[in-house]
Short mmCIF file of C-alpha atoms (C1' of nucleotides) in Angstrom, two decimals:
data_model
loop_
_atom_site.label_atom_id
_atom_site.label_comp_id
_atom_site.label_asym_id
_atom_site.label_seq_id
_atom_site.Cartn_x
_atom_site.Cartn_y
_atom_site.Cartn_z
CA MET A 1 0.00 0.00 0.00
CA THR A 2 1.41 3.35 -1.00
CA LYS A 3 1.69 6.23 1.43
CA ARG A 4 -0.99 8.03 -0.57
CA ALA A 5 -3.40 5.11 -0.42
CA PHE A 6 -2.75 4.80 3.31
CA LYS A 7 -3.53 8.46 3.96
CA ASP A 8 -6.63 8.37 1.75
CA LYS A 9 -7.86 5.38 3.73
CA VAL A 10 -7.15 6.86 7.17
CA TYR A 11 -8.66 10.27 6.50
CA GLY A 12 -11.54 8.56 4.70
CA GLU A 13 -12.32 6.54 7.82
CA LEU A 14 -12.08 9.60 10.06
CA SER A 15 -14.34 11.57 7.78
CA LYS A 16 -17.06 9.04 8.53
CA ILE A 17 -17.23 10.63 11.97
CA THR A 18 -16.95 14.23 10.84
CA LYS A 19 -19.55 13.66 8.09
CA ALA A 20 -21.87 12.24 10.74
CA MET A 21 -21.46 15.47 12.67
CA GLY A 22 -21.85 17.60 9.57
CA ASN A 23 -25.60 18.10 9.72
CA PRO A 24 -27.51 20.55 11.94
CA HIS A 25 -30.12 18.00 13.00
CA ARG A 26 -27.47 15.53 14.09
CA LEU A 27 -25.65 18.21 16.06
CA GLU A 28 -28.85 18.95 17.92
CA ILE A 29 -29.34 15.25 18.57
CA ILE A 30 -25.81 14.96 19.98
CA ASP A 31 -26.40 18.01 22.17
CA LEU A 32 -29.66 16.51 23.46
CA LEU A 33 -28.13 13.10 24.13
CA GLY A 34 -25.49 14.90 26.18
CA GLN A 35 -28.28 15.14 28.77
CA GLY A 36 -28.84 11.38 28.87
CA PRO A 37 -30.72 8.65 26.99
CA PHE A 38 -33.79 9.49 24.90
CA SER A 39 -36.11 7.45 22.71
CA VAL A 40 -36.56 8.09 18.99
CA GLU A 41 -39.95 9.65 19.59
CA GLN A 42 -38.57 11.96 22.29
CA ILE A 43 -35.68 12.96 20.07
CA ALA A 44 -38.10 13.65 17.21
CA ASN A 45 -40.25 15.78 19.51
CA HIS A 46 -37.34 17.77 20.93
CA THR A 47 -35.81 18.44 17.54
CA GLY A 48 -38.98 19.10 15.55
CA MET A 49 -38.41 16.26 13.08
CA PRO A 50 -40.75 13.51 11.87
CA VAL A 51 -39.90 10.20 13.56
CA ALA A 52 -38.71 8.62 10.30
CA ASN A 53 -36.27 11.45 9.67
CA ALA A 54 -35.02 11.40 13.25
CA SER A 55 -34.49 7.64 12.91
CA GLN A 56 -32.61 8.13 9.66
CA HIS A 57 -30.23 10.58 11.32
CA LEU A 58 -29.81 8.25 14.29
CA GLN A 59 -28.81 5.48 11.87
CA VAL A 60 -26.08 7.76 10.52
CA LEU A 61 -24.81 8.47 14.05
CA LYS A 62 -25.03 4.78 14.90
CA SER A 63 -23.12 3.82 11.78
CA ALA A 64 -20.37 6.25 12.84
CA LYS A 65 -20.47 4.63 16.28
CA LEU A 66 -21.17 7.92 18.00
CA VAL A 67 -24.31 6.61 19.68
CA SER A 68 -25.36 3.36 21.28
CA ILE A 69 -28.75 1.86 22.01
CA ALA A 70 -30.55 0.09 24.83
CA ARG A 71 -34.05 -1.38 24.96
CA ASP A 72 -36.69 -0.24 27.43
CA GLY A 73 -39.91 -2.13 26.70
CA ASN A 74 -41.06 -0.99 23.27
CA PHE A 75 -38.70 1.96 23.36
CA ILE A 76 -35.18 2.08 22.01
CA LEU A 77 -33.10 4.51 24.08
CA TYR A 78 -30.28 6.23 22.28
CA SER A 79 -27.22 7.49 24.20
CA LEU A 80 -23.91 9.04 23.26
CA ALA A 81 -21.32 6.29 22.91
CA GLY A 82 -19.12 7.97 25.50
CA GLU A 83 -18.31 11.25 27.18
CA ASN A 84 -15.66 11.85 24.58
CA VAL A 85 -18.42 12.30 22.00
CA PHE A 86 -19.89 15.11 24.05
CA ASN A 87 -16.42 16.56 24.62
CA ALA A 88 -15.67 16.57 20.92
CA TRP A 89 -19.03 18.27 20.29
CA ALA A 90 -18.22 20.83 23.01
CA ALA A 91 -14.87 21.56 21.34
CA LEU A 92 -16.62 22.05 18.02
CA ARG A 93 -19.28 24.24 19.62
CA ALA A 94 -16.56 26.37 21.22
CA LEU A 95 -14.85 26.62 17.83
CA GLY A 96 -18.11 27.76 16.29
CA MET A 97 -18.55 30.38 18.97
CA VAL A 98 -15.08 31.77 18.32
CA TYR A 99 -15.09 31.73 14.53
CA ASN A 100 -18.69 32.15 13.60
CA ALA A 101 -19.82 35.51 14.98
CA GLU A 102 -23.30 34.71 13.74
CA VAL A 103 -23.66 32.06 16.45
CA GLU A 104 -23.13 34.53 19.28
CA LYS A 105 -25.33 37.04 17.53
CA VAL A 106 -28.23 34.60 17.10
CA VAL A 107 -27.98 33.48 20.73
CA SER A 108 -27.68 37.02 22.03
CA ASP A 109 -30.55 38.37 19.93
CA PHE A 110 -32.84 35.54 20.94
CA ARG A 111 -32.03 35.96 24.61
CA LYS A 112 -32.96 39.62 24.43
CA GLY A 113 -36.50 38.35 24.10
CA TYR A 114 -36.26 37.31 27.76
CA GLY A 115 -35.13 40.70 28.93
CA PRO A 116 -31.57 41.46 30.06
CA ILE A 117 -30.13 38.07 31.07
CA GLU A 118 -26.76 38.07 32.73
CA SER A 119 -24.55 35.00 32.57
CA ILE A 120 -21.81 33.77 34.82
CA ASP A 121 -19.19 31.19 34.03
CA ALA A 122 -18.43 27.98 35.89
CA GLU A 123 -15.47 29.36 37.79
CA THR A 124 -17.53 32.27 39.11
CA LEU A 125 -20.18 29.81 40.22
CA ILE A 126 -17.62 27.79 42.17
CA ASP A 127 -16.60 30.95 43.97
CA LEU A 128 -20.18 31.94 44.77
CA LEU A 129 -20.99 28.43 46.02
CA GLU A 130 -17.97 28.53 48.33
CA LYS A 131 -19.08 31.84 49.75
CA ASN A 132 -22.57 30.41 50.24
CA LYS A 133 -24.07 33.51 48.68
CA ILE A 134 -26.43 32.04 46.19
CA ILE A 135 -29.22 29.58 45.57
CA LEU A 136 -28.52 27.28 42.67
CA LEU A 137 -31.42 25.97 40.61
CA ASP A 138 -31.35 23.15 38.09
CA VAL A 139 -34.27 23.99 35.80
CA ARG A 140 -34.07 20.87 33.63
CA PRO A 141 -36.74 18.18 33.89
CA ALA A 142 -36.53 16.23 37.15
CA GLU A 143 -35.43 13.08 35.36
CA GLU A 144 -32.29 14.81 34.15
CA TYR A 145 -31.69 16.32 37.60
CA ASN A 146 -31.93 12.85 39.16
CA ARG A 147 -29.44 11.44 36.71
CA GLY A 148 -26.87 14.02 37.74
CA HIS A 149 -26.74 17.66 38.77
CA ILE A 150 -24.35 20.29 40.04
CA HIS A 151 -23.53 19.68 43.70
CA ARG A 152 -25.97 21.60 45.95
CA ALA A 153 -28.34 22.51 43.14
CA LEU A 154 -32.06 22.38 43.89
CA CYS A 155 -34.42 20.65 41.50
CA ALA A 156 -36.66 23.30 39.98
CA PRO A 157 -37.92 22.17 36.57
CA ILE A 158 -38.93 25.17 34.52
CA ALA A 159 -42.50 23.88 34.24
CA GLU A 160 -42.80 23.98 38.03
CA LEU A 161 -40.78 27.05 38.81
CA SER A 162 -43.84 29.23 39.31
CA SER A 163 -44.90 27.28 42.36
CA ILE A 164 -41.39 26.53 43.63
CA LEU A 165 -40.10 30.08 43.70
CA GLN A 166 -42.33 31.16 46.57
CA THR A 167 -40.18 29.05 48.87
CA LEU A 168 -36.99 30.84 47.88
CA PRO A 169 -35.59 33.59 50.13
CA LYS A 170 -35.09 36.92 48.40
CA SER A 171 -31.97 37.68 50.35
CA LYS A 172 -29.81 35.57 48.06
CA THR A 173 -29.10 35.77 44.36
CA VAL A 174 -30.54 32.88 42.37
CA ILE A 175 -28.42 31.17 39.72
CA ALA A 176 -30.22 28.96 37.23
CA TYR A 177 -28.68 26.45 34.88
CA CYS A 178 -29.98 24.01 32.31
CA ARG A 179 -28.75 21.83 29.49
CA GLY A 180 -26.26 24.11 27.83
CA PRO A 181 -25.60 27.38 26.05
CA PHE A 182 -28.35 26.74 23.48
CA CYS A 183 -30.98 25.70 25.98
CA VAL A 184 -33.28 28.54 27.07
CA PHE A 185 -34.81 26.94 30.18
CA ALA A 186 -32.40 29.00 32.28
CA ASP A 187 -33.28 32.21 30.40
CA GLU A 188 -36.95 31.60 31.03
CA ALA A 189 -36.20 30.93 34.67
CA VAL A 190 -34.16 34.10 35.13
CA SER A 191 -36.85 36.12 33.40
CA LEU A 192 -39.55 34.77 35.70
CA LEU A 193 -37.43 35.13 38.83
CA LYS A 194 -36.64 38.74 38.01
CA LYS A 195 -40.31 39.46 37.39
CA LYS A 196 -40.98 38.20 40.90
CA GLY A 197 -38.39 40.45 42.43
CA TYR A 198 -35.42 38.09 42.72
CA LYS A 199 -31.87 38.86 41.76
CA ALA A 200 -31.15 36.16 39.19
CA GLN A 201 -28.56 35.11 36.62
CA ARG A 202 -27.87 32.08 34.50
CA LEU A 203 -24.85 29.83 34.21
CA SER A 204 -23.48 30.17 30.68
CA GLU A 205 -22.88 26.45 30.24
CA GLY A 206 -24.87 23.34 31.01
CA PHE A 207 -24.60 20.42 33.35
CA PRO A 208 -22.64 18.17 30.93
CA ASP A 209 -19.99 20.89 30.52
CA TRP A 210 -19.66 21.29 34.29
CA ALA A 211 -19.37 17.50 34.73
CA ALA A 212 -16.81 17.25 31.93
CA LYS A 213 -14.61 19.69 33.82
CA GLY A 214 -14.66 17.39 36.81
CA TYR A 215 -16.44 19.97 38.96
CA PRO A 216 -18.51 18.69 41.92
CA ILE A 217 -21.68 16.85 41.01
CA ALA A 218 -24.30 14.75 42.77
CA THR A 219 -27.07 12.37 41.75
CA LYS A 220 -30.67 11.97 42.80
CA MET B 1 -38.42 34.10 16.67
CA THR B 2 -39.68 30.81 18.02
CA LYS B 3 -37.49 28.49 20.07
CA ARG B 4 -37.53 26.06 17.16
CA ALA B 5 -36.39 28.68 14.69
CA PHE B 6 -33.68 29.76 17.10
CA LYS B 7 -32.33 26.24 17.50
CA ASP B 8 -32.48 25.58 13.76
CA LYS B 9 -30.46 28.74 13.20
CA VAL B 10 -27.84 28.04 15.86
CA TYR B 11 -27.22 24.42 14.89
CA GLY B 12 -27.33 25.45 11.23
CA GLU B 13 -24.51 27.93 11.83
CA LEU B 14 -22.46 25.40 13.78
CA SER B 15 -22.92 22.79 11.08
CA LYS B 16 -21.10 25.13 8.71
CA ILE B 17 -17.97 24.24 10.66
CA THR B 18 -18.67 20.53 11.00
CA LYS B 19 -19.62 20.28 7.30
CA ALA B 20 -16.31 21.93 6.46
CA MET B 21 -14.59 19.19 8.42
CA GLY B 22 -16.74 16.49 6.88
CA ASN B 23 -14.51 15.63 3.96
CA PRO B 24 -11.36 13.46 3.99
CA HIS B 25 -9.32 15.88 1.88
CA ARG B 26 -10.12 18.78 4.17
CA LEU B 27 -9.20 16.72 7.23
CA GLU B 28 -5.84 16.02 5.67
CA ILE B 29 -5.40 19.71 4.90
CA ILE B 30 -6.18 20.64 8.50
CA ASP B 31 -3.71 18.01 9.73
CA LEU B 32 -1.02 19.38 7.41
CA LEU B 33 -1.66 23.00 8.38
CA GLY B 34 -1.21 21.92 11.98
CA GLN B 35 2.50 21.90 11.06
CA GLY B 36 2.50 25.53 9.94
CA PRO B 37 1.67 27.66 6.87
CA PHE B 38 1.69 26.09 3.41
CA SER B 39 0.94 27.42 -0.07
CA VAL B 40 -1.84 26.04 -2.26
CA GLU B 41 0.69 24.29 -4.47
CA GLN B 42 2.41 22.68 -1.47
CA ILE B 43 -0.92 21.57 -0.03
CA ALA B 44 -1.91 20.10 -3.40
CA ASN B 45 1.41 18.24 -3.58
CA HIS B 46 1.21 16.88 -0.04
CA THR B 47 -2.38 15.73 -0.41
CA GLY B 48 -2.24 14.37 -3.94
CA MET B 49 -4.89 16.74 -5.32
CA PRO B 50 -4.90 18.94 -8.41
CA VAL B 51 -4.33 22.58 -7.45
CA ALA B 52 -7.86 23.61 -8.46
CA ASN B 53 -9.41 20.98 -6.24
CA ALA B 54 -7.13 21.86 -3.33
CA SER B 55 -8.10 25.49 -3.78
CA GLN B 56 -11.77 24.60 -3.83
CA HIS B 57 -11.43 22.78 -0.51
CA LEU B 58 -9.44 25.67 0.94
CA GLN B 59 -12.28 28.03 -0.02
CA VAL B 60 -14.64 25.83 1.99
CA LEU B 61 -12.33 25.94 5.02
CA LYS B 62 -11.89 29.68 4.58
CA SER B 63 -15.61 30.23 4.35
CA ALA B 64 -15.99 28.35 7.65
CA LYS B 65 -13.23 30.58 9.05
CA LEU B 66 -11.08 27.62 10.00
CA VAL B 67 -8.11 28.89 8.01
CA SER B 68 -6.55 32.27 7.36
CA ILE B 69 -4.26 33.52 4.62
CA ALA B 70 -1.12 35.60 4.28
CA ARG B 71 0.72 36.70 1.13
CA ASP B 72 4.34 35.77 0.48
CA GLY B 73 5.29 37.20 -2.93
CA ASN B 74 3.20 35.31 -5.46
CA PHE B 75 2.31 32.65 -2.92
CA ILE B 76 -0.73 32.63 -0.69
CA LEU B 77 0.12 30.87 2.58
CA TYR B 78 -2.74 29.12 4.34
CA SER B 79 -2.67 28.58 8.12
CA LEU B 80 -5.09 27.24 10.66
CA ALA B 81 -7.08 30.14 12.11
CA GLY B 82 -5.97 29.21 15.62
CA GLU B 83 -4.63 26.43 17.79
CA ASN B 84 -8.18 25.60 18.76
CA VAL B 85 -8.79 24.39 15.21
CA PHE B 86 -5.99 21.88 15.59
CA ASN B 87 -7.25 20.93 19.06
CA ALA B 88 -10.74 20.28 17.75
CA TRP B 89 -9.25 18.16 14.97
CA ALA B 90 -7.16 16.26 17.52
CA ALA B 91 -10.30 15.57 19.60
CA LEU B 92 -12.07 14.27 16.49
CA ARG B 93 -9.06 12.18 15.53
CA ALA B 94 -8.98 10.68 19.03
CA LEU B 95 -12.70 9.97 18.74
CA GLY B 96 -12.09 8.22 15.44
CA MET B 97 -9.35 6.13 16.97
CA VAL B 98 -11.63 5.02 19.79
CA TYR B 99 -14.78 4.34 17.80
CA ASN B 100 -13.55 3.37 14.41
CA ALA B 101 -11.44 0.24 14.83
CA GLU B 102 -10.67 0.43 11.12
CA VAL B 103 -8.49 3.50 11.71
CA GLU B 104 -6.14 1.70 14.11
CA LYS B 105 -6.15 -1.33 11.87
CA VAL B 106 -5.19 0.64 8.75
CA VAL B 107 -2.41 2.47 10.63
CA SER B 108 -1.12 -0.70 12.25
CA ASP B 109 -1.18 -2.71 9.03
CA PHE B 110 0.60 0.01 7.09
CA ARG B 111 3.28 0.39 9.76
CA LYS B 112 4.01 -3.31 9.62
CA GLY B 113 5.49 -2.51 6.22
CA TYR B 114 8.35 -0.77 8.10
CA GLY B 115 9.07 -3.75 10.27
CA PRO B 116 8.18 -3.90 13.96
CA ILE B 117 7.87 -0.26 15.04
CA GLU B 118 7.41 0.40 18.73
CA SER B 119 5.74 3.59 19.90
CA ILE B 120 6.00 5.49 23.13
CA ASP B 121 3.65 8.13 24.40
CA ALA B 122 4.43 11.71 25.39
CA GLU B 123 4.58 11.03 29.12
CA THR B 124 7.10 8.22 28.64
CA LEU B 125 9.20 10.56 26.52
CA ILE B 126 9.20 13.18 29.29
CA ASP B 127 10.49 10.56 31.68
CA LEU B 128 13.22 9.35 29.29
CA LEU B 129 14.32 12.95 28.60
CA GLU B 130 14.64 13.61 32.32
CA LYS B 131 16.76 10.52 32.74
CA ASN B 132 18.92 11.66 29.82
CA LYS B 133 18.76 8.17 28.37
CA ILE B 134 17.80 8.87 24.82
CA ILE B 135 18.54 10.88 21.72
CA LEU B 136 15.50 12.65 20.37
CA LEU B 137 15.22 13.23 16.63
CA ASP B 138 12.76 15.51 14.86
CA VAL B 139 12.54 13.95 11.40
CA ARG B 140 10.29 16.60 9.84
CA PRO B 141 11.68 19.02 7.24
CA ALA B 142 14.08 21.56 8.76
CA GLU B 143 11.67 24.41 8.13
CA GLU B 144 9.13 22.82 10.45
CA TYR B 145 11.84 22.06 13.03
CA ASN B 146 12.90 25.72 12.99
CA ARG B 147 9.36 26.88 13.53
CA GLY B 148 9.10 24.82 16.69
CA HIS B 149 10.25 21.47 18.01
CA ILE B 150 10.31 19.39 21.16
CA HIS B 151 12.84 20.79 23.63
CA ARG B 152 16.25 19.09 23.14
CA ALA B 153 15.28 17.41 19.88
CA LEU B 154 17.90 17.29 17.14
CA CYS B 155 17.03 18.29 13.60
CA ALA B 156 17.25 15.17 11.44
CA PRO B 157 14.97 15.50 8.40
CA ILE B 158 14.13 12.07 7.06
CA ALA B 159 15.68 12.94 3.71
CA GLU B 160 19.02 13.54 5.42
CA LEU B 161 18.89 10.88 8.11
CA SER B 162 21.22 8.53 6.22
CA SER B 163 24.11 10.94 6.54
CA ILE B 164 23.19 12.29 9.97
CA LEU B 165 22.94 8.97 11.77
CA GLN B 166 26.67 8.22 11.59
CA THR B 167 27.16 10.95 14.18
CA LEU B 168 24.83 9.32 16.67
CA PRO B 169 26.25 7.22 19.50
CA LYS B 170 24.90 3.67 19.65
CA SER B 171 24.90 3.61 23.42
CA LYS B 172 21.59 5.45 23.63
CA THR B 173 18.15 4.61 22.35
CA VAL B 174 16.94 6.93 19.59
CA ILE B 175 13.40 8.29 19.67
CA ALA B 176 12.07 9.78 16.44
CA TYR B 177 9.00 11.95 16.04
CA CYS B 178 7.31 13.70 13.16
CA ARG B 179 4.05 15.43 12.31
CA GLY B 180 1.54 13.14 13.95
CA PRO B 181 0.07 9.67 14.21
CA PHE B 182 -0.65 9.53 10.46
CA CYS B 183 2.75 10.74 9.36
CA VAL B 184 5.21 7.95 8.55
CA PHE B 185 8.47 9.94 8.58
CA ALA B 186 9.12 8.58 12.08
CA ASP B 187 8.38 5.00 10.97
CA GLU B 188 10.84 5.35 8.11
CA ALA B 189 13.38 6.78 10.51
CA VAL B 190 13.00 3.96 13.04
CA SER B 191 13.25 1.39 10.28
CA LEU B 192 16.48 2.88 8.96
CA LEU B 193 17.99 3.35 12.42
CA LYS B 194 17.27 -0.26 13.34
CA LYS B 195 18.84 -1.42 10.09
CA LYS B 196 21.98 0.42 11.11
CA GLY B 197 22.09 -1.23 14.49
CA TYR B 198 20.46 1.44 16.66
CA LYS B 199 17.83 0.82 19.28
CA ALA B 200 14.96 3.04 18.05
CA GLN B 201 11.31 3.84 18.68
CA ARG B 202 8.83 6.45 17.57
CA LEU B 203 6.71 8.91 19.52
CA SER B 204 3.07 8.06 18.90
CA GLU B 205 1.99 11.66 18.48
CA GLY B 206 3.38 14.63 16.62
CA PHE B 207 4.86 17.96 17.53
CA PRO B 208 1.55 19.90 17.45
CA ASP B 209 0.05 17.45 19.97
CA TRP B 210 3.05 17.80 22.28
CA ALA B 211 2.86 21.60 22.04
CA ALA B 212 -0.89 21.60 22.66
CA LYS B 213 -0.25 19.78 25.94
CA GLY B 214 2.03 22.59 27.03
CA TYR B 215 5.06 20.31 27.14
CA PRO B 216 8.54 21.92 26.70
CA ILE B 217 9.31 23.21 23.23
CA ALA B 218 11.97 25.31 21.58
CA THR B 219 12.37 27.18 18.30
CA LYS B 220 15.19 27.38 15.79
"C1'" DC C 1 3.38 48.68 -17.52
"C1'" DA C 2 3.83 44.20 -19.89
"C1'" DT C 3 4.48 39.73 -18.46
"C1'" DC C 4 4.37 36.12 -15.39
"C1'" DT C 5 3.00 32.97 -11.59
"C1'" DA C 6 0.02 31.24 -8.38
"C1'" DT C 7 -4.57 30.99 -7.41
"C1'" DT C 8 -9.47 31.23 -8.00
"C1'" DC C 9 -13.64 30.91 -10.60
"C1'" DA C 10 -17.40 29.09 -13.49
"C1'" DA C 11 -19.59 25.49 -15.72
"C1'" DT C 12 -20.62 20.82 -15.89
"C1'" DA C 13 -21.41 16.06 -14.71
"C1'" DA C 14 -21.35 12.67 -11.28
"C1'" DT C 15 -22.03 11.38 -6.66
"C1'" DT C 16 -23.77 11.84 -2.17
"C1'" DT C 17 -27.00 13.45 1.13
"C1'" DT C 18 -31.50 14.65 2.84
"C1'" DG C 19 -36.50 14.63 3.57
"C1'" DT C 20 -40.77 12.42 2.69
"C1'" DT C 21 -44.04 8.72 2.34
"C1'" DG C 22 -45.92 4.45 3.00
"C1'" DA C 23 -44.70 -0.24 4.00
"C1'" DA C 24 -42.34 -3.49 6.78
"C1'" DT C 25 -40.39 -5.09 10.93
"C1'" DA C 26 -38.76 -5.98 15.75
"C1'" DG C 27 -39.99 -6.60 20.00
"C1'" DT C 28 -43.39 -6.10 23.71
"C1'" DT C 29 -47.71 -6.79 25.73
"C1'" DA C 30 -51.64 -9.03 27.61
"C1'" DT D 1 -50.12 -16.08 19.94
"C1'" DA D 2 -52.67 -12.13 18.10
"C1'" DA D 3 -52.46 -7.41 18.40
"C1'" DC D 4 -50.01 -3.45 19.23
"C1'" DT D 5 -46.35 0.14 19.50
"C1'" DA D 6 -42.20 2.04 18.37
"C1'" DT D 7 -38.88 1.95 15.02
"C1'" DT D 8 -36.65 1.07 10.69
"C1'" DC D 9 -36.56 0.42 5.80
"C1'" DA D 10 -37.05 1.25 0.82
"C1'" DA D 11 -38.05 4.09 -2.89
"C1'" DC D 12 -38.09 8.41 -4.80
"C1'" DA D 13 -37.23 13.28 -5.74
"C1'" DA D 14 -34.72 17.26 -4.62
"C1'" DA D 15 -30.76 19.45 -2.92
"C1'" DA D 16 -26.06 19.64 -1.90
"C1'" DT D 17 -21.33 18.36 -2.62
"C1'" DT D 18 -17.29 17.04 -5.23
"C1'" DA D 19 -14.02 16.57 -9.07
"C1'" DT D 20 -12.63 18.15 -13.43
"C1'" DT D 21 -11.53 21.35 -17.06
"C1'" DG D 22 -10.47 25.48 -19.08
"C1'" DA D 23 -10.81 30.37 -18.41
"C1'" DA D 24 -10.16 34.34 -15.59
"C1'" DT D 25 -7.93 36.94 -12.09
"C1'" DA D 26 -4.92 38.98 -8.39
"C1'" DG D 27 -0.80 40.42 -7.28
"C1'" DA D 28 4.20 40.26 -7.92
"C1'" DT D 29 8.10 40.99 -10.77
"C1'" DG D 30 11.54 43.26 -13.45
#
DNA sequence: CATCTATTCAATAATTTTGTTGAATAGTTA
DNA sequence: TAACTATTCAACAAAATTATTGAATAGATG
């Protein structure tokens, strides 16, 4: 085998993975599966695709070995094949945020619809947690909270925040976080909290990013 | 703008980057540019493409803002836009090596053509350097060596290794490194060194990977 | 400023990818 | 074991991507 044939083969194999990631729907699927296992129907619902199309994209990801499956009754649960898949996606997302100004612009413009939302980064959150100056809310669905959440976060799914927030003292700032930088659960939460007179901000990243950094987490 | 429209837009923008990386030729170009700036003609030569096709692929990478250009007389020199582009590529390459067994197999089979080549990883090299037990050879072209090399490596371009190796003492093991895991300069070097009676191994990774880890480097 | 070199562009054909639709299938359920 | 649910498959059309070829262009050169 010539050197040229060897390189063509190697880069050809690797492009199977990058091609699999080269579609917006599949990127959204990877981002979603970063939160845990989901069925085809759930994935279709979250991503706004017909089930057949969602399944087609999942077959592409499966063929590239980026996802794995498990059975749960009639449901097939799809998961990322490993944390390294999420980490690679996070690296690509960060790349996109640096080099594609349109990404930041789209996110920023959309967030303006929730009023002025301030973000803090993970390191700032660590500091605030140490100083015991804040209340930390995980506004993802309870199922995702139970699977894993930031240490000392309270479970406050966005759908239930209206009734939960009465129990929160106003003397502390509230920090909300959700699935990631493109998830707006935390924006909605901050908007609502501010409307009710709380000082509130969101964490810029999501739980999987925090966990990937090895920062303190808990389950259940 | 609805949440759905927002997500479609954001993932659509990000897929511009992943699409750009979704082609084997462009992956090879990114890998090559990890070694420093190259002209279109050089890139075409290294990757076995006609100049027009290489240029077409470079326009795709440029449009995704993954590469930048600089003029040098009549030549246009292409470079990666930043180290984070190489790091994202390295994460994807690592992903490919974990999930696509064919990649390892192709590399391993091809290397067998150079005889039994042993590899060591970066951490082992650090240890051996500290113990002063080895001679470290950078077998990339001198131009790349001058731009940056592993601290204490000698410049021994593969094309000149035949004449350089006479000056090497046989009492020490020789470690050769080159551009990366898919570059075979180091394999060729180890093969030749062994033929001439030296104990020799290659570093599994390349200079850009070593540098990305923050390990000691030098220039000139 | 004419000439040259390296590079890019435009047009075209072939290939690949994507979404849709309806049918088929793989397991589960009772 | 029949019926059901979730999922996948196959076929098709449309869109996107890629390689090739020859022409055009952007700067550099002397």
